Short mmCIF file of C-alpha atoms and ligand atoms in Angstrom, two decimals:
data_model
loop_
_atom_site.label_atom_id
_atom_site.label_comp_id
_atom_site.label_asym_id
_atom_site.label_seq_id
_atom_site.Cartn_x
_atom_site.Cartn_y
_atom_site.Cartn_z
CA MET A 698 0.00 0.05 0.00
CA THR A 699 1.41 3.48 -0.83
CA ASP A 700 2.31 5.63 2.00
CA LEU A 701 0.40 8.93 2.48
CA LYS A 702 2.73 11.73 2.86
CA VAL A 703 1.11 14.57 4.97
CA ALA A 704 2.58 18.01 5.80
CA VAL A 705 1.18 19.67 8.76
CA VAL A 706 2.19 23.27 8.89
CA GLY A 707 2.33 24.75 12.30
CA SER A 708 3.47 23.41 15.60
CA GLY A 709 1.17 25.06 17.94
CA VAL A 710 -1.55 22.99 20.17
CA ILE A 711 -3.54 22.52 16.88
CA GLY A 712 -0.75 21.38 14.65
CA LEU A 713 0.69 19.02 17.16
CA THR A 714 -2.64 17.50 18.11
CA THR A 715 -3.51 16.99 14.47
CA ALA A 716 -0.18 15.36 13.64
CA ILE A 717 -0.43 12.98 16.57
CA GLU A 718 -4.04 12.02 15.56
CA LEU A 719 -3.13 11.61 11.84
CA GLN A 720 -0.18 9.04 13.08
CA LYS A 721 -2.60 7.31 15.24
CA SER A 722 -5.50 6.88 12.94
CA ILE A 723 -3.92 6.42 9.49
CA ARG A 724 -1.79 3.37 9.52
CA ASN A 725 0.43 4.18 6.63
CA ALA A 726 0.67 8.02 7.13
CA ASN A 727 4.14 9.53 6.88
CA VAL A 728 3.63 12.71 8.73
CA SER A 729 5.88 15.78 8.80
CA ILE A 730 5.46 18.96 10.84
CA LEU A 731 6.73 22.18 8.99
CA SER A 732 6.73 25.21 11.16
CA ASP A 733 8.61 28.47 11.51
CA GLY A 734 7.98 28.60 15.32
CA PHE A 735 8.21 26.03 18.17
CA ASN A 736 7.32 26.22 21.72
CA GLU A 737 7.91 29.68 23.14
CA ASP A 738 7.46 31.20 19.74
CA THR A 739 3.86 30.09 19.43
CA THR A 740 0.56 31.71 20.72
CA SER A 741 -0.18 28.22 22.40
CA TRP A 742 2.78 28.76 24.87
CA VAL A 743 1.04 31.87 26.17
CA ALA A 744 -2.36 30.34 26.88
CA ALA A 745 -3.42 29.80 30.51
CA GLY A 746 -4.83 26.26 29.29
CA ILE A 747 -8.07 26.14 30.91
CA PHE A 748 -10.77 23.87 29.45
CA ARG A 749 -13.51 26.46 29.14
CA PRO A 750 -15.13 27.30 25.62
CA GLY A 751 -16.56 30.85 25.48
CA GLY A 752 -19.83 31.60 23.83
CA GLU A 753 -18.07 33.16 20.83
CA PHE A 754 -16.41 29.87 20.07
CA LYS A 755 -18.25 28.55 16.97
CA GLY A 756 -17.98 25.90 14.17
CA GLU A 757 -20.24 25.70 11.14
CA ASN A 758 -23.46 25.05 13.42
CA LYS A 759 -24.37 24.27 16.98
CA GLU A 760 -24.19 20.51 16.61
CA ILE A 761 -20.71 20.52 15.11
CA THR A 762 -19.50 22.99 17.85
CA GLN A 763 -20.88 20.76 20.55
CA LYS A 764 -19.28 17.64 19.06
CA TRP A 765 -15.80 19.41 19.02
CA ILE A 766 -16.21 20.34 22.60
CA ASP A 767 -17.56 16.79 23.84
CA ASP A 768 -14.72 15.12 21.75
CA SER A 769 -12.17 17.39 23.09
CA TRP A 770 -13.31 17.01 26.79
CA TYR A 771 -13.16 13.22 26.47
CA TYR A 772 -9.68 13.35 24.72
CA TRP A 773 -8.20 15.56 27.50
CA LYS A 774 -9.78 13.55 30.19
CA ASN A 775 -8.51 10.25 28.90
CA ILE A 776 -4.90 11.74 29.02
CA GLN A 777 -5.42 13.28 32.50
CA ASP A 778 -6.81 9.69 33.69
CA SER A 779 -3.81 7.81 32.24
CA ARG A 780 -0.46 7.16 33.66
CA TYR A 781 1.08 10.02 31.77
CA GLY A 782 -1.45 12.71 32.60
CA ALA A 783 1.06 14.86 34.59
CA GLU A 784 3.88 14.17 32.19
CA ALA A 785 1.67 15.53 29.38
CA GLY A 786 0.67 18.58 31.45
CA VAL A 787 -2.94 17.75 31.97
CA THR A 788 -4.71 17.98 35.35
CA GLU A 789 -8.13 18.87 36.96
CA LEU A 790 -8.81 22.17 38.32
CA SER A 791 -11.80 23.64 40.07
CA GLY A 792 -12.91 27.21 40.72
CA TYR A 793 -15.47 29.97 40.39
CA THR A 794 -16.63 32.53 37.86
CA PHE A 795 -18.22 35.63 39.33
CA SER A 796 -19.98 38.65 37.83
CA ASN A 797 -22.02 41.63 38.79
CA ARG A 798 -23.38 42.17 35.32
CA SER A 799 -25.21 39.21 34.14
CA GLU A 800 -26.18 35.61 35.04
CA ASN A 801 -25.11 34.59 31.49
CA ALA A 802 -21.50 35.59 32.27
CA VAL A 803 -21.29 32.67 34.90
CA ARG A 804 -23.25 30.11 32.72
CA ASN A 805 -21.65 27.89 30.20
CA PRO A 806 -24.14 25.91 28.31
CA TYR A 807 -21.41 24.10 26.23
CA ILE A 808 -19.75 22.41 29.34
CA GLU A 809 -22.60 22.53 31.98
CA LYS A 810 -23.50 18.94 31.25
CA LEU A 811 -20.15 17.77 30.46
CA VAL A 812 -17.98 18.53 33.35
CA PRO A 813 -18.32 16.60 36.65
CA ILE A 814 -19.51 19.55 38.68
CA TYR A 815 -21.22 22.76 37.40
CA ARG A 816 -23.56 24.51 40.02
CA PRO A 817 -24.53 27.95 41.04
CA ALA A 818 -22.41 29.51 43.86
CA THR A 819 -23.91 29.52 47.21
CA GLU A 820 -24.87 32.76 48.96
CA THR A 821 -21.93 32.46 51.30
CA GLU A 822 -19.51 31.75 48.31
CA LEU A 823 -21.11 34.88 46.67
CA THR A 824 -20.58 37.21 49.64
CA SER A 825 -17.55 35.92 51.53
CA LEU A 826 -15.05 34.42 49.36
CA CYS A 827 -13.72 37.57 47.84
CA PRO A 828 -13.54 41.10 49.39
CA GLN A 829 -16.40 42.35 47.11
CA LYS A 830 -19.82 40.74 46.93
CA TRP A 831 -21.03 39.22 43.80
CA LYS A 832 -24.64 38.95 42.45
CA PHE A 833 -23.83 35.95 40.24
CA GLY A 834 -21.50 33.05 40.32
CA SER A 835 -20.81 29.44 39.48
CA TYR A 836 -18.62 26.80 40.71
CA TYR A 837 -17.24 23.94 38.44
CA SER A 838 -14.56 21.46 38.00
CA THR A 839 -12.62 21.25 34.66
CA LEU A 840 -9.21 20.50 33.19
CA LEU A 841 -6.01 22.39 32.77
CA ILE A 842 -3.64 21.73 29.91
CA GLU A 843 -0.28 23.37 30.61
CA ASN A 844 1.16 24.02 27.15
CA SER A 845 4.83 24.67 28.37
CA ILE A 846 4.43 21.04 29.33
CA TYR A 847 2.16 19.64 26.59
CA LEU A 848 3.84 21.05 23.63
CA PRO A 849 7.37 19.71 24.32
CA TRP A 850 5.58 16.28 25.41
CA ALA A 851 3.50 16.15 22.08
CA THR A 852 6.53 16.98 20.09
CA GLU A 853 8.64 14.12 21.52
CA LYS A 854 5.57 11.65 21.27
CA PHE A 855 5.27 12.59 17.51
CA LYS A 856 8.97 12.16 16.88
CA ALA A 857 9.15 8.88 18.83
CA ASP A 858 6.27 7.47 16.66
CA GLY A 859 8.14 8.12 13.46
CA GLY A 860 7.16 11.79 12.83
CA THR A 861 9.48 14.39 11.21
CA VAL A 862 9.94 17.81 12.31
CA ILE A 863 11.23 20.61 9.90
CA HIS A 864 11.99 24.18 10.97
CA GLN A 865 10.84 25.96 7.85
CA ARG A 866 8.83 28.92 6.83
CA VAL A 867 5.99 28.05 4.34
CA ASP A 868 5.20 30.82 1.77
CA SER A 869 2.73 28.90 -0.27
CA LEU A 870 0.53 25.90 0.61
CA PRO A 871 0.09 24.60 -2.88
CA SER A 872 3.90 24.53 -3.47
CA LEU A 873 4.08 21.77 -0.60
CA GLY A 874 2.07 19.47 -3.24
CA GLU A 875 5.36 18.81 -4.86
CA LYS A 876 6.51 16.60 -2.03
CA TYR A 877 3.38 15.95 -0.15
CA ASP A 878 -0.04 14.18 -0.99
CA ILE A 879 -2.10 16.27 1.46
CA VAL A 880 -1.29 19.57 3.46
CA VAL A 881 -2.99 20.32 6.65
CA ASN A 882 -2.87 23.97 7.52
CA CYS A 883 -2.57 24.63 11.10
CA ALA A 884 -0.79 28.05 10.91
CA GLY A 885 -3.10 29.90 13.41
CA LEU A 886 -2.85 33.60 12.59
CA GLY A 887 -0.25 32.81 9.79
CA SER A 888 -3.22 31.66 7.86
CA GLN A 889 -4.15 35.53 7.32
CA THR A 890 -1.15 35.62 4.70
CA LEU A 891 -1.12 31.76 3.55
CA CYS A 892 -4.83 31.75 2.68
CA ASN A 893 -5.32 35.50 2.18
CA ASP A 894 -8.15 35.30 4.74
CA ASP A 895 -9.45 38.55 5.96
CA GLU A 896 -11.95 36.94 8.32
CA LEU A 897 -9.07 35.93 10.46
CA VAL A 898 -8.16 38.68 12.92
CA PRO A 899 -5.87 38.91 15.90
CA VAL A 900 -7.27 39.36 19.67
CA ARG A 901 -4.28 40.46 21.63
CA GLY A 902 -3.84 38.95 25.13
CA GLN A 903 -1.41 39.73 27.90
CA VAL A 904 -0.85 37.56 30.99
CA ILE A 905 1.40 37.69 34.01
CA LYS A 906 2.99 34.41 35.38
CA VAL A 907 3.47 34.60 39.03
CA ASP A 908 4.87 32.60 41.67
CA ALA A 909 1.85 31.80 44.13
CA PRO A 910 1.85 28.07 44.88
CA TRP A 911 -0.71 28.35 47.68
CA LEU A 912 -3.38 29.09 45.11
CA LYS A 913 -5.15 25.98 44.22
CA MET A 914 -8.52 27.33 42.56
CA PHE A 915 -9.19 29.40 39.44
CA PHE A 916 -11.21 32.59 39.45
CA TYR A 917 -12.88 34.52 36.62
CA ALA A 918 -14.57 37.75 37.11
CA ASP A 919 -15.99 40.70 35.12
CA SER A 920 -13.65 42.94 32.76
CA SER A 921 -11.75 39.80 31.47
CA THR A 922 -10.17 39.23 34.80
CA TYR A 923 -8.68 35.68 35.51
CA ILE A 924 -6.49 33.78 37.87
CA ILE A 925 -5.52 30.33 36.76
CA PRO A 926 -3.09 28.11 38.68
CA GLY A 927 -0.94 25.94 36.48
CA PHE A 928 1.73 23.40 37.13
CA LYS A 929 4.65 25.91 37.35
CA SER A 930 3.03 29.17 38.02
CA VAL A 931 -0.36 31.06 38.40
CA THR A 932 -1.45 33.06 35.30
CA LEU A 933 -3.08 36.39 35.89
CA GLY A 934 -5.10 37.96 33.01
CA GLY A 935 -6.15 39.46 31.06
CA CYS A 936 -7.10 41.60 28.10
CA ARG A 937 -8.76 41.21 24.66
CA GLU A 938 -7.74 43.76 22.13
CA LEU A 939 -9.15 43.13 18.79
CA GLY A 940 -6.96 43.75 15.77
CA SER A 941 -3.80 44.63 17.66
CA TYR A 942 -0.53 42.95 16.37
CA ASP A 943 1.78 44.29 19.33
CA LEU A 944 3.66 41.50 20.87
CA ASN A 945 5.28 43.71 23.36
CA PRO A 946 4.12 43.81 26.85
CA ASP A 947 2.15 46.98 27.89
CA LYS A 948 3.09 48.11 31.61
CA TYR A 949 -0.30 49.89 31.90
CA VAL A 950 -2.22 46.64 30.95
CA SER A 951 0.06 44.77 33.53
CA LEU A 952 -0.78 47.27 36.29
CA GLY A 953 -4.46 46.95 35.58
CA ILE A 954 -4.25 43.07 35.48
CA ARG A 955 -2.47 42.97 38.87
CA GLU A 956 -4.95 45.35 40.38
CA ARG A 957 -7.99 43.62 39.20
CA CYS A 958 -6.52 40.29 40.25
CA GLU A 959 -5.37 41.46 43.72
CA ASN A 960 -8.80 42.90 44.37
CA LEU A 961 -10.38 39.56 43.65
CA VAL A 962 -7.91 37.44 45.53
CA PRO A 963 -5.83 39.76 48.00
CA SER A 964 -3.37 36.99 48.81
CA LEU A 965 -1.80 37.61 45.48
CA LYS A 966 -0.28 40.95 46.63
CA GLY A 967 3.45 40.71 46.51
CA ALA A 968 3.34 37.31 44.54
CA ARG A 969 6.60 37.33 42.54
CA GLU A 970 6.33 38.01 38.88
CA ILE A 971 8.10 35.27 36.65
CA ARG A 972 7.18 36.59 33.44
CA THR A 973 4.90 38.73 31.36
CA LEU A 974 3.74 37.13 28.03
CA VAL A 975 1.63 38.40 25.13
CA GLY A 976 -0.16 36.29 22.48
CA LEU A 977 -2.29 36.94 19.57
CA ARG A 978 -5.39 34.81 19.45
CA PRO A 979 -6.24 33.66 15.93
CA TYR A 980 -10.00 34.67 15.88
CA ARG A 981 -12.41 33.92 13.27
CA LYS A 982 -16.30 34.02 13.55
CA SER A 983 -16.33 30.28 12.72
CA VAL A 984 -13.32 28.04 13.10
CA ARG A 985 -12.22 26.82 9.65
CA VAL A 986 -11.93 23.19 9.35
CA GLU A 987 -12.45 22.56 5.50
CA LYS A 988 -11.21 20.79 2.46
CA GLU A 989 -9.67 22.80 -0.45
CA THR A 990 -8.18 21.67 -3.81
CA LYS A 991 -5.43 24.08 -5.26
CA ILE A 992 -3.31 23.80 -8.20
CA CYS A 993 0.48 24.19 -7.72
CA MET A 994 3.06 25.79 -10.11
CA CYS A 995 3.94 22.23 -11.29
CA GLY A 996 0.26 21.80 -12.44
CA LYS A 997 -0.52 19.29 -9.82
CA LYS A 998 -3.89 19.31 -7.91
CA VAL A 999 -2.93 19.80 -4.24
CA LYS A 1000 -5.23 18.60 -1.38
CA ILE A 1001 -5.41 21.02 1.42
CA VAL A 1002 -7.30 20.80 4.71
CA HIS A 1003 -7.53 24.01 6.67
CA HIS A 1004 -7.53 23.97 10.46
CA TYR A 1005 -7.39 27.20 12.06
CA GLY A 1006 -9.24 30.23 13.86
CA HIS A 1007 -9.66 28.85 17.32
CA GLY A 1008 -9.52 32.34 18.88
CA GLY A 1009 -9.17 32.25 22.55
CA TYR A 1010 -10.21 28.54 22.82
CA GLY A 1011 -7.74 26.58 20.90
CA VAL A 1012 -6.38 24.47 23.78
CA THR A 1013 -9.75 23.56 24.86
CA ALA A 1014 -10.89 22.57 21.47
CA ALA A 1015 -7.82 21.26 19.74
CA PRO A 1016 -8.54 17.57 20.02
CA GLY A 1017 -12.33 17.98 18.76
CA THR A 1018 -11.51 19.91 15.70
CA SER A 1019 -8.28 17.88 15.10
CA LEU A 1020 -10.42 14.72 14.90
CA HIS A 1021 -12.61 16.58 12.44
CA ALA A 1022 -9.73 17.61 10.38
CA VAL A 1023 -8.14 14.00 10.19
CA ARG A 1024 -11.61 12.70 8.97
CA LEU A 1025 -11.43 15.31 6.24
CA VAL A 1026 -7.80 14.02 5.39
CA LYS A 1027 -9.08 10.58 5.05
CA GLU A 1028 -11.87 11.60 2.75
CA MET A 1029 -9.51 13.44 0.48
CA TRP A 1030 -6.99 10.46 0.44
CA ALA A 1031 -9.96 7.99 -0.20
CA GLY A 1032 -10.33 9.64 -3.59
CA ASN A 1033 -6.81 8.35 -4.18
CA SER A 1034 -6.55 4.86 -2.64
CA LYS A 1035 -7.80 2.93 0.20
CA LEU A 1036 -6.53 3.55 3.65
C1 FAD B 196 -3.41 35.29 26.72
C2 FAD B 196 -3.87 34.11 26.21
C3 FAD B 196 -4.59 33.23 27.11
C4 FAD B 196 -5.17 32.03 26.41
N1 FAD B 196 -5.76 31.16 27.25
C5 FAD B 196 -6.44 30.12 26.95
C6 FAD B 196 -7.02 29.23 27.56
O1 FAD B 196 -7.06 29.16 28.81
N2 FAD B 196 -7.75 28.07 27.15
C7 FAD B 196 -7.84 27.79 25.82
O2 FAD B 196 -8.61 26.98 25.22
N3 FAD B 196 -7.29 28.70 24.84
C8 FAD B 196 -6.54 29.76 25.36
N4 FAD B 196 -5.79 30.61 24.55
C9 FAD B 196 -6.16 30.64 23.07
C10 FAD B 196 -4.99 29.54 22.48
O3 FAD B 196 -3.77 30.14 22.82
C11 FAD B 196 -5.05 29.69 20.97
O4 FAD B 196 -6.38 29.48 20.50
C12 FAD B 196 -4.32 28.55 20.45
O5 FAD B 196 -2.79 28.51 21.01
C13 FAD B 196 -4.22 28.55 18.94
O6 FAD B 196 -3.36 27.48 18.42
P1 FAD B 196 -2.85 27.62 17.12
O7 FAD B 196 -2.03 26.18 17.04
O8 FAD B 196 -3.78 27.56 16.06
O9 FAD B 196 -1.74 28.63 16.88
P2 FAD B 196 -0.35 29.02 17.35
O10 FAD B 196 0.02 28.43 18.69
O11 FAD B 196 -0.14 30.42 17.09
O12 FAD B 196 0.51 28.08 16.21
C14 FAD B 196 0.72 28.39 14.96
C15 FAD B 196 1.89 27.67 14.36
O13 FAD B 196 2.11 27.95 12.99
C16 FAD B 196 3.34 28.34 12.61
N5 FAD B 196 3.15 29.18 11.49
C17 FAD B 196 2.46 30.24 11.23
N6 FAD B 196 2.64 30.68 10.04
C18 FAD B 196 3.48 30.03 9.38
C19 FAD B 196 4.20 29.80 8.19
N7 FAD B 196 3.81 30.70 7.13
N8 FAD B 196 5.00 28.77 7.82
C20 FAD B 196 5.31 27.89 8.75
N9 FAD B 196 4.90 27.99 9.98
C21 FAD B 196 3.92 28.89 10.24
C22 FAD B 196 3.77 29.12 13.99
O14 FAD B 196 5.13 29.22 13.95
C23 FAD B 196 3.20 28.18 15.01
O15 FAD B 196 4.01 27.11 15.16
C24 FAD B 196 -5.17 31.87 25.18
C25 FAD B 196 -4.60 32.63 24.14
C26 FAD B 196 -3.97 33.89 24.83
C27 FAD B 196 -3.28 34.82 23.87
#
């Protein structure tokens, strides 16, 4: 049987998860990751990594979106339950979402029936956990995927299973058709240029990683405020700046984040800063998981599967959308030969 040669462009959480799934589910696949940035140079590295899809996360329709989320939950949960959960950077995490603005801000229809606990906060929790009193609140348990652990772990797993990793900037997806049978585009915001996609826009985020090992629960509150304990540090956030490409930390944004987080959880006052990080979320109204055929310079028809545009929820949804992308690869290849 002929080997299927696949190029996965991008090595963020989307590219790596897709590449691993391709290896797992297509026996004769020969998979290469081509990327111009790895680990710290990706947006994925900046993410706090909490499994928490927001209402603005959307696929083509409600059913597809919910399936992505359900598939993702079980995928991450399986890793967390396995003997290599900690090695892969996946663990469970519980905490609170509070708001004084709207009850909708503390609800999450995507996961309320999926996660083990999702309940309204009690009167005591609303009034005595934080210095301020809240009108609305929820308590729930979910998962945390620490990308500073998961990305290197996934890269090693991919290589150990026979995958090839190539440091390369890709300027044209069709040009890869000369060497590969199928190209999977997981370039995140890089797809703006690669696909001329003006529906894809950056949403700038800034976080402060602090040393506060005493904090064991997450907190979300109004004004994009969050405190998320990870394996190595606690992430304080955040901000959402639509259309900004600025990768430099802004000291005024940092001051605002610290003030809001310390008001929420005063024990954070004085927590040592480890690092401030900035990332550009690849936001698209609808995440693109789609087939396309293009003609390359050599005249060959090139099969492409696009897989990008996860905005602020790429860590959450990577497995679900990756399984979808792999199904599309199989469909395209089935036109050539049996898998
Ligand atoms: C502050 C912040 C906090 C976040 N917190 C969370 C969270 O708690 N939970 C959650 O689910 N999500 C979170 N996110 C969102 C999440 O980080 C993104 O959705 C996710 O990282 C997108 O992954 P990606 O692989 O598509 O993109 P990236 O991680 O950016 O990877 C893109 C890859 O493509 C490569 N590439 C691009 N162009 C080219 C090219 N032309 N040639 C070769 N390679 C190319 C890049 O080098 C990179 O390797 C957060 C984001 C930010 C900024």
